[in-house]
Short mmCIF file of N, CA and C and ligand atoms in Angstrom, two decimals:
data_model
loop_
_atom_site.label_atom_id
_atom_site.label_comp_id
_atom_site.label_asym_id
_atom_site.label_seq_id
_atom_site.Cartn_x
_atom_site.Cartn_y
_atom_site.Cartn_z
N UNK O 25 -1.38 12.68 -17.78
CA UNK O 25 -0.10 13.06 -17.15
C UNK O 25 0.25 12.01 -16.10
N UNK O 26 1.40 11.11 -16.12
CA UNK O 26 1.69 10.14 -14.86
C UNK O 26 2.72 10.22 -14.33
N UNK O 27 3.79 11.49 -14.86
CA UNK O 27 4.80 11.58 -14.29
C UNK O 27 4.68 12.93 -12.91
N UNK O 28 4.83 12.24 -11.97
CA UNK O 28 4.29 12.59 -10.94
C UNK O 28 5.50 13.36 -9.68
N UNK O 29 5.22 14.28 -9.59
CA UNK O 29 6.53 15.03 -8.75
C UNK O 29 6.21 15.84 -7.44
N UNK O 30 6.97 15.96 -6.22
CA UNK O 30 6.30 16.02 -4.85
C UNK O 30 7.52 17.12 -4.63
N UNK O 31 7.10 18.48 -3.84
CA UNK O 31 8.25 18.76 -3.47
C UNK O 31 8.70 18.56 -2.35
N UNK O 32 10.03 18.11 -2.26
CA UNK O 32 10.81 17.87 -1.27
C UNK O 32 11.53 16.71 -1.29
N UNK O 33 11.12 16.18 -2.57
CA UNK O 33 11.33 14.49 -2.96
C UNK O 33 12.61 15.11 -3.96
N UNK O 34 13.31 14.04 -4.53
CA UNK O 34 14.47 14.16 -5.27
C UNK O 34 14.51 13.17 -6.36
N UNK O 35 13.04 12.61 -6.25
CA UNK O 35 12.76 11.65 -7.46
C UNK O 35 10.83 11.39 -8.14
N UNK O 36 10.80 11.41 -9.19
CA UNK O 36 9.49 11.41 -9.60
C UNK O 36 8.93 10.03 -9.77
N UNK O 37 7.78 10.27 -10.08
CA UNK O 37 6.99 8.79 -9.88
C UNK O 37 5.97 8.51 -12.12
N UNK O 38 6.68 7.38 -12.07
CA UNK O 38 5.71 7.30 -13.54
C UNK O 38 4.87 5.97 -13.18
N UNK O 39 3.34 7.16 -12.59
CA UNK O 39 2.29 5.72 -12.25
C UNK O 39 2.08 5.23 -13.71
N UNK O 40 2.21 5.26 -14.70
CA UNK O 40 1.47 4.50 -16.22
C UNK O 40 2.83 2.98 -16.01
N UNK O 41 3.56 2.67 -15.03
CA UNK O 41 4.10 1.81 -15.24
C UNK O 41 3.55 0.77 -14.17
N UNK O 42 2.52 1.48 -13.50
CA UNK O 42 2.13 0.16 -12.57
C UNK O 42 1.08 -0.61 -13.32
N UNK O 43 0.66 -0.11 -14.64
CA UNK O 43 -0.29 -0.94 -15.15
C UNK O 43 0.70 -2.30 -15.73
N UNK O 44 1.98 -1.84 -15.63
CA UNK O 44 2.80 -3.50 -16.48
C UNK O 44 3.45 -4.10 -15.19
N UNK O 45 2.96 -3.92 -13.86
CA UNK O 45 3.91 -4.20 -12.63
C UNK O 45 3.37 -5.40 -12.29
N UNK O 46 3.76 -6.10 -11.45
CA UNK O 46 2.94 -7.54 -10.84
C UNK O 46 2.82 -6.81 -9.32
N UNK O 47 2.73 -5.96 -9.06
CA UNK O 47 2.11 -5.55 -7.63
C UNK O 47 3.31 -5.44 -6.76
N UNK O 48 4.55 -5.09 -6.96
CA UNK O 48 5.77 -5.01 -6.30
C UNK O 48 5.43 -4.42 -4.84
N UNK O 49 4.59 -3.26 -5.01
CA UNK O 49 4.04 -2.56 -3.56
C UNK O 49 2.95 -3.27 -2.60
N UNK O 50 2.31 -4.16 -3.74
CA UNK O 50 1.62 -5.02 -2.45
C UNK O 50 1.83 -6.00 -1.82
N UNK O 51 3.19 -6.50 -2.39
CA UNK O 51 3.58 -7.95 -1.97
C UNK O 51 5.35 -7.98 -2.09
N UNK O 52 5.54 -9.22 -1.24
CA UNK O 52 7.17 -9.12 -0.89
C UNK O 52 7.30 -10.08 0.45
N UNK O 53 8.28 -9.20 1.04
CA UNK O 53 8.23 -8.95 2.23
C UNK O 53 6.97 -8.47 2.98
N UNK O 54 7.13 -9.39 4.14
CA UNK O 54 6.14 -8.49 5.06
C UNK O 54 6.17 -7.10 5.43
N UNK O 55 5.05 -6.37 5.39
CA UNK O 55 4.96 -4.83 5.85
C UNK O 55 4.21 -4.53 6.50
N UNK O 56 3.95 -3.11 6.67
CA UNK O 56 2.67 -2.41 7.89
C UNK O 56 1.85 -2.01 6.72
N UNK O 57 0.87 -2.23 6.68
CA UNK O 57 -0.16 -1.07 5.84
C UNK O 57 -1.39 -0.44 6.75
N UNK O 58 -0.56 0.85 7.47
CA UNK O 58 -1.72 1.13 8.40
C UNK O 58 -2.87 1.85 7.73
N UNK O 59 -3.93 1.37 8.83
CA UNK O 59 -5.22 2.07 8.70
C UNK O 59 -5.82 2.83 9.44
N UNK O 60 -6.85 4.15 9.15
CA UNK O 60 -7.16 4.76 10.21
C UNK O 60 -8.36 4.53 10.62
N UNK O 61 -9.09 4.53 11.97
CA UNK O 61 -10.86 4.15 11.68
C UNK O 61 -11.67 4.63 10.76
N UNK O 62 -11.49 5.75 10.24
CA UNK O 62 -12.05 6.45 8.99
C UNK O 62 -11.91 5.50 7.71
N UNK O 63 -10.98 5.27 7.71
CA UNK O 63 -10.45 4.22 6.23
C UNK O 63 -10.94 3.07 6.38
N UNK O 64 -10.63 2.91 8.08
CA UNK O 64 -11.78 1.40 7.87
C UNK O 64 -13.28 1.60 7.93
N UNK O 65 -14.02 2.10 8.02
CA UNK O 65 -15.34 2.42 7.95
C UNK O 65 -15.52 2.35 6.66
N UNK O 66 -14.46 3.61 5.96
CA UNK O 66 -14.76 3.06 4.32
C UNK O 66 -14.95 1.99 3.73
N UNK O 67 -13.88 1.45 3.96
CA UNK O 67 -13.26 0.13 3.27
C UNK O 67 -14.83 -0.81 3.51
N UNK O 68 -15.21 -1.11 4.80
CA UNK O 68 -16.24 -1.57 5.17
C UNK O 68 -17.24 -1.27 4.28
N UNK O 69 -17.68 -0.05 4.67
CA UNK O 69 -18.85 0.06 3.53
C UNK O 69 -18.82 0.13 2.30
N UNK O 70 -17.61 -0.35 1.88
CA UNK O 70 -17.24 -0.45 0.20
C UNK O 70 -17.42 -1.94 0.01
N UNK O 71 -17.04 -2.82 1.18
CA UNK O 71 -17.41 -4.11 1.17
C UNK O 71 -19.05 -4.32 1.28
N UNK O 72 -19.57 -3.37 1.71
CA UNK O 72 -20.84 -3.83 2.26
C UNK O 72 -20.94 -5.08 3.91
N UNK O 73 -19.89 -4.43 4.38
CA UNK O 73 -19.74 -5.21 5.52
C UNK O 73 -19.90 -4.16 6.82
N UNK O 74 -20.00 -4.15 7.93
CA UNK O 74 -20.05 -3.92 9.15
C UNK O 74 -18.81 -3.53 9.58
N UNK O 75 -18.42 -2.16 10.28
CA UNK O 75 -16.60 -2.19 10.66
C UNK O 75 -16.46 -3.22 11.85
N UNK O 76 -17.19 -3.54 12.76
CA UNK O 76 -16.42 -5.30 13.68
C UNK O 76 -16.17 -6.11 12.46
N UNK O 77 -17.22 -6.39 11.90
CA UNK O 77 -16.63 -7.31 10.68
C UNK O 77 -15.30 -7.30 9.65
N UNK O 78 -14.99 -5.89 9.94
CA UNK O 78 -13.74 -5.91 8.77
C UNK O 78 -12.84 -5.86 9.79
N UNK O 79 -13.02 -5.19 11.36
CA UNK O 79 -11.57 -5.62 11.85
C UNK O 79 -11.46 -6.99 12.18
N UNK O 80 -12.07 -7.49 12.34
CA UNK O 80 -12.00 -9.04 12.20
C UNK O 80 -11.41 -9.62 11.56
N UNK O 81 -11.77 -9.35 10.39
CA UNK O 81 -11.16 -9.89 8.96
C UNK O 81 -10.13 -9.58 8.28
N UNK O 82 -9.89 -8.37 8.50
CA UNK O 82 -9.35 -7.56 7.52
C UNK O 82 -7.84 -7.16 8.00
N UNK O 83 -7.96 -7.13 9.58
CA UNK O 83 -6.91 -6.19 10.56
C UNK O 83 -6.37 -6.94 11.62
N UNK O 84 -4.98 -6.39 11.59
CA UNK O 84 -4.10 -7.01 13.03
C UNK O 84 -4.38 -5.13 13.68
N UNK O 85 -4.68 -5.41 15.01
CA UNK O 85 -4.81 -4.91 16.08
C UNK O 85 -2.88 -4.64 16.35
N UNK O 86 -2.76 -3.70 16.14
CA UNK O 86 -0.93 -3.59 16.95
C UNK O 86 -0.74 -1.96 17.36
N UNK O 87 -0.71 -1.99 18.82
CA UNK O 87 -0.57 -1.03 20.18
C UNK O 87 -2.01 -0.18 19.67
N UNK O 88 -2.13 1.01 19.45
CA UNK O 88 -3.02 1.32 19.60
C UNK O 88 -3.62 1.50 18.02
N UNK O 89 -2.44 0.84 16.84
CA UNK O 89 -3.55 1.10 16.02
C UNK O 89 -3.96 -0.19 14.91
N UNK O 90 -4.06 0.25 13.87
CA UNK O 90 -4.76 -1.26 12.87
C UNK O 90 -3.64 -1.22 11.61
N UNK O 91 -3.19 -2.23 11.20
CA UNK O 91 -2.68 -2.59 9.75
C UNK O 91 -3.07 -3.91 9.10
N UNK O 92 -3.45 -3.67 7.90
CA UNK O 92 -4.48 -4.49 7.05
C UNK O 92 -3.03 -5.66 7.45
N UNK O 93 -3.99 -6.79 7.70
CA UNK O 93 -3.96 -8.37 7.64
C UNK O 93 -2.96 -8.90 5.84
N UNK O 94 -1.95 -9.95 6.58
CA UNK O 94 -0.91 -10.55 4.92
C UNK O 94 -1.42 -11.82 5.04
N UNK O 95 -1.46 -12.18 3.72
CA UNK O 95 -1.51 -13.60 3.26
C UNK O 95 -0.19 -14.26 2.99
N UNK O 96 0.59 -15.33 3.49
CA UNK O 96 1.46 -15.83 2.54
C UNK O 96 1.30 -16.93 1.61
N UNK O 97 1.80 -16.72 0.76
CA UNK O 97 1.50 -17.67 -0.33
C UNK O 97 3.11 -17.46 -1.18
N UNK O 98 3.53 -18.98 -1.33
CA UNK O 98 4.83 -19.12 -1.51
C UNK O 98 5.61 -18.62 -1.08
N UNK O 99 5.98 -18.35 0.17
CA UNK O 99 7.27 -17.41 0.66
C UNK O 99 7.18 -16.06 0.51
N UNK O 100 5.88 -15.54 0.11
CA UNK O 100 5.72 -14.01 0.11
C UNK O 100 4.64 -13.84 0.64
N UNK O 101 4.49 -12.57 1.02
CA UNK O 101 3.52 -12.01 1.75
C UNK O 101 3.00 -10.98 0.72
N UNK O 102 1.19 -10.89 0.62
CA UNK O 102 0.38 -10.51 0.00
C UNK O 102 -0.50 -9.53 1.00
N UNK O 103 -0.71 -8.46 0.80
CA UNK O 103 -1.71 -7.93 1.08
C UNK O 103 -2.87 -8.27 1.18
N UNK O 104 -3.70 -8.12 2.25
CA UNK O 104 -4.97 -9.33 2.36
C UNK O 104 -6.08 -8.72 0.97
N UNK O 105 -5.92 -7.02 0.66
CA UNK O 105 -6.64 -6.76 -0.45
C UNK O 105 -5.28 -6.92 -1.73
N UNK O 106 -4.78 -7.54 -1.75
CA UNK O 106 -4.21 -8.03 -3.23
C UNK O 106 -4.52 -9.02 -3.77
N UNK O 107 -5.04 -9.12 -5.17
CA UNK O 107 -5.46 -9.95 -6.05
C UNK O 107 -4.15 -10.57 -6.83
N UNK O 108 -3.89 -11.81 -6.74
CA UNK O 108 -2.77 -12.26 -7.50
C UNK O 108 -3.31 -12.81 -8.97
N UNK O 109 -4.08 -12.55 -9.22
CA UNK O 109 -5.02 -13.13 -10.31
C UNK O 109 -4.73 -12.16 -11.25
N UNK O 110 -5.06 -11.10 -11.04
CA UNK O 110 -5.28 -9.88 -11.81
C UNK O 110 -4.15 -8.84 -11.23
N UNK O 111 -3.10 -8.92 -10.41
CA UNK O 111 -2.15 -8.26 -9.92
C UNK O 111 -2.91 -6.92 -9.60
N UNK O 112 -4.18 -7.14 -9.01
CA UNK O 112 -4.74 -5.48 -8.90
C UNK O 112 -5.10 -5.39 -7.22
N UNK O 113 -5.28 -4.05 -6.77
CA UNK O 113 -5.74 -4.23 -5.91
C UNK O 113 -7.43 -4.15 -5.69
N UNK O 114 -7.96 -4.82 -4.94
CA UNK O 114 -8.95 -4.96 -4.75
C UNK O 114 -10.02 -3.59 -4.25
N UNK O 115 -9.69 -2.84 -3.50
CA UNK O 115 -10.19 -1.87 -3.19
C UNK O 115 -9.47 -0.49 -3.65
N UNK O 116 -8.70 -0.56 -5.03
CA UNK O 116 -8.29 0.82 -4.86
C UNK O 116 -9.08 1.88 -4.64
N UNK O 117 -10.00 2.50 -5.46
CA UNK O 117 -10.35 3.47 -5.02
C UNK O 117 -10.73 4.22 -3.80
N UNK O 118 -10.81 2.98 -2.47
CA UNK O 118 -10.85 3.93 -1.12
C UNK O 118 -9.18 2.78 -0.55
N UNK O 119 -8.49 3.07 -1.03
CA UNK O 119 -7.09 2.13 -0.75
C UNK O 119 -7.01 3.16 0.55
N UNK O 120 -5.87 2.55 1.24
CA UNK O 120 -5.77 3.46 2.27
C UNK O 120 -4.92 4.79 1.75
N UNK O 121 -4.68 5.95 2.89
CA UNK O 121 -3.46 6.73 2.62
C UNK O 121 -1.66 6.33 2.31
N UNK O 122 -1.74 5.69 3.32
CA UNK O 122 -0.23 5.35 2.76
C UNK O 122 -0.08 4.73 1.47
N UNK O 123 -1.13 3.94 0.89
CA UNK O 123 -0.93 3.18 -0.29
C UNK O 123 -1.19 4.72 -1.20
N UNK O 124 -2.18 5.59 -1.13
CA UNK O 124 -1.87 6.62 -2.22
C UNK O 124 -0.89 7.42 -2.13
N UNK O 125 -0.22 7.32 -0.96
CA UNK O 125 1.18 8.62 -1.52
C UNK O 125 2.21 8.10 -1.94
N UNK O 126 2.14 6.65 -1.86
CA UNK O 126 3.41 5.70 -2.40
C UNK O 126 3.78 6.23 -3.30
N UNK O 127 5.07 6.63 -3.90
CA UNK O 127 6.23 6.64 -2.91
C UNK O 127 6.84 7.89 -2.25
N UNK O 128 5.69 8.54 -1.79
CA UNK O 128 6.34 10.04 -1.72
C UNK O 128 5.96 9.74 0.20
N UNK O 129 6.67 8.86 0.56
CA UNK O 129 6.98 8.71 1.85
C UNK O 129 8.48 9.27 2.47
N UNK O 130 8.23 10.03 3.76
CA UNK O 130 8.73 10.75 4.06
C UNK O 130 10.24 9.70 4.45
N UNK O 131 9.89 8.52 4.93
CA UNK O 131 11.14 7.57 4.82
C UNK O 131 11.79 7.28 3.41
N UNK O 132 11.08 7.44 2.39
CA UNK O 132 12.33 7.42 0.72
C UNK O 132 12.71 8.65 0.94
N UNK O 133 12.67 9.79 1.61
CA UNK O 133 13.59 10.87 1.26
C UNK O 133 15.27 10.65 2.08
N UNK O 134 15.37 9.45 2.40
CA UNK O 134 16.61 8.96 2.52
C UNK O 134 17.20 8.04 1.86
N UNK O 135 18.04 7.65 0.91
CA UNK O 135 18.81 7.41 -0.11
C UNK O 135 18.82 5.88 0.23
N UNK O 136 19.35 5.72 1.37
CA UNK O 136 19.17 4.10 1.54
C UNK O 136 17.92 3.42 1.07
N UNK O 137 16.99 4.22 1.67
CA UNK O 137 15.60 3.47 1.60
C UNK O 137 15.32 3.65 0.28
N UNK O 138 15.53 4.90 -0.41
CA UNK O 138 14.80 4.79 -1.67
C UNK O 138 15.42 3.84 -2.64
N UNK O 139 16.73 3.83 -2.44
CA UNK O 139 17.64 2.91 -3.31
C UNK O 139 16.83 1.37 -3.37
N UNK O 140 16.83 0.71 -2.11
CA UNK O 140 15.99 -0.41 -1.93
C UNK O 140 14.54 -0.42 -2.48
N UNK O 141 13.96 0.72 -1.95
CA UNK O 141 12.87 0.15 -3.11
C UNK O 141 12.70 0.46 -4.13
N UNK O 142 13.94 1.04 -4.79
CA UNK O 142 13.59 1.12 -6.34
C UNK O 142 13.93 -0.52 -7.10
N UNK O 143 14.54 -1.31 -6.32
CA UNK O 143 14.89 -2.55 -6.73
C UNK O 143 14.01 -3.22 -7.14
N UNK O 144 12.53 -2.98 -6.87
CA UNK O 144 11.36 -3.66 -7.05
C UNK O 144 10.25 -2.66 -7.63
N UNK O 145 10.35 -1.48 -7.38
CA UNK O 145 9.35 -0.55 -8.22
C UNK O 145 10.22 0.63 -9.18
N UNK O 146 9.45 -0.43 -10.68
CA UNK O 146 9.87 0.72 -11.84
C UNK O 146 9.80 2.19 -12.22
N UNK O 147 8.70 2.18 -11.33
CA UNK O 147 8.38 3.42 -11.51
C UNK O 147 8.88 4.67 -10.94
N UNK O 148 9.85 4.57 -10.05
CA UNK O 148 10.40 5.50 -9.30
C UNK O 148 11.28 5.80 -10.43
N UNK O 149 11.41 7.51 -10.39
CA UNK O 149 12.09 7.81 -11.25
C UNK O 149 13.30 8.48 -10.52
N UNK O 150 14.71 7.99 -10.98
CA UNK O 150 15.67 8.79 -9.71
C UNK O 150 16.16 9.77 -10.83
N UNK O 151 16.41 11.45 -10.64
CA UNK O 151 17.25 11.84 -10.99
C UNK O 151 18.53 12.24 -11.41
S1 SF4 U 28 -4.54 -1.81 0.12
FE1 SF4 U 28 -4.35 -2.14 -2.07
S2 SF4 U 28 -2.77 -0.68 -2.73
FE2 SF4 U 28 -2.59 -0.92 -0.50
S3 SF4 U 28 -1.05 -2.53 -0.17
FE3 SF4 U 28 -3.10 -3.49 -0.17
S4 SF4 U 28 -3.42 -4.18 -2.29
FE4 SF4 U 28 -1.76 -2.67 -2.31
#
């Protein structure tokens, strides 16, 4: 089942289309992809790394909290866990939260926003 529906949303989600996507959600424009210390602890020990070591590496420090670190490469910005090789992400299975509720963010339940990012992700399904 990948057609995916949230209530309160006004549009569904068909994840079986991110397997043909080039990573529209991980790369672009620059974004926030926050993290919580919990997620980074994960993430860490999914690396087999130390959490100083992954905020180090991994994280911009901004006011009091963390969002994973961008790469640019050609005029776009990459997620520091996006693979352009394999258009995958590197850590999905402990990805953070915001990356799993994509797109059932409480900012697409406004028309502007969702409009825009359906420009780049197929998978949003608008009614
Ligand atoms: S953590 Fe993974 S799913 Fe989230 S933006 Fe980065 S590459 Fe994409």
């Amino acid at each position: 089942m990948s057609i995916i529906s949230q209530e309160g949303y006004s549009f569904k989600f068909d994840s079986s289309k991110c397997f043909s996507c080039n990573g529209a959600c991980c790369r672009g424009e620059s974004g926030k992809v926050w993290v919580l210390i919990e997620e980074m602890e994960k993430i860490a020990n999914f690396l087999g790394i130390e959490l100083e070591e992954f905020k180090r590496d991994f994280v911009k420090k901004e006011g009091e909290r963390y969002s994973l670190k961008e790469i640019k490469v050609k005029g776009e910005y990459l997620c520091i866990f996006f693979n352009p090789s394999t258009c995958r992400c590197e850590i999905y299975p402990i990805r953070p939260l915001q990356c799993k509720q994509f797109p059932f963010w409480p900012s697409l339940k406004n028309k502007k926003n969702l409009y825009e990012v359906c420009k780049e992700c197929k998978a949003i399904l608008l009614s």
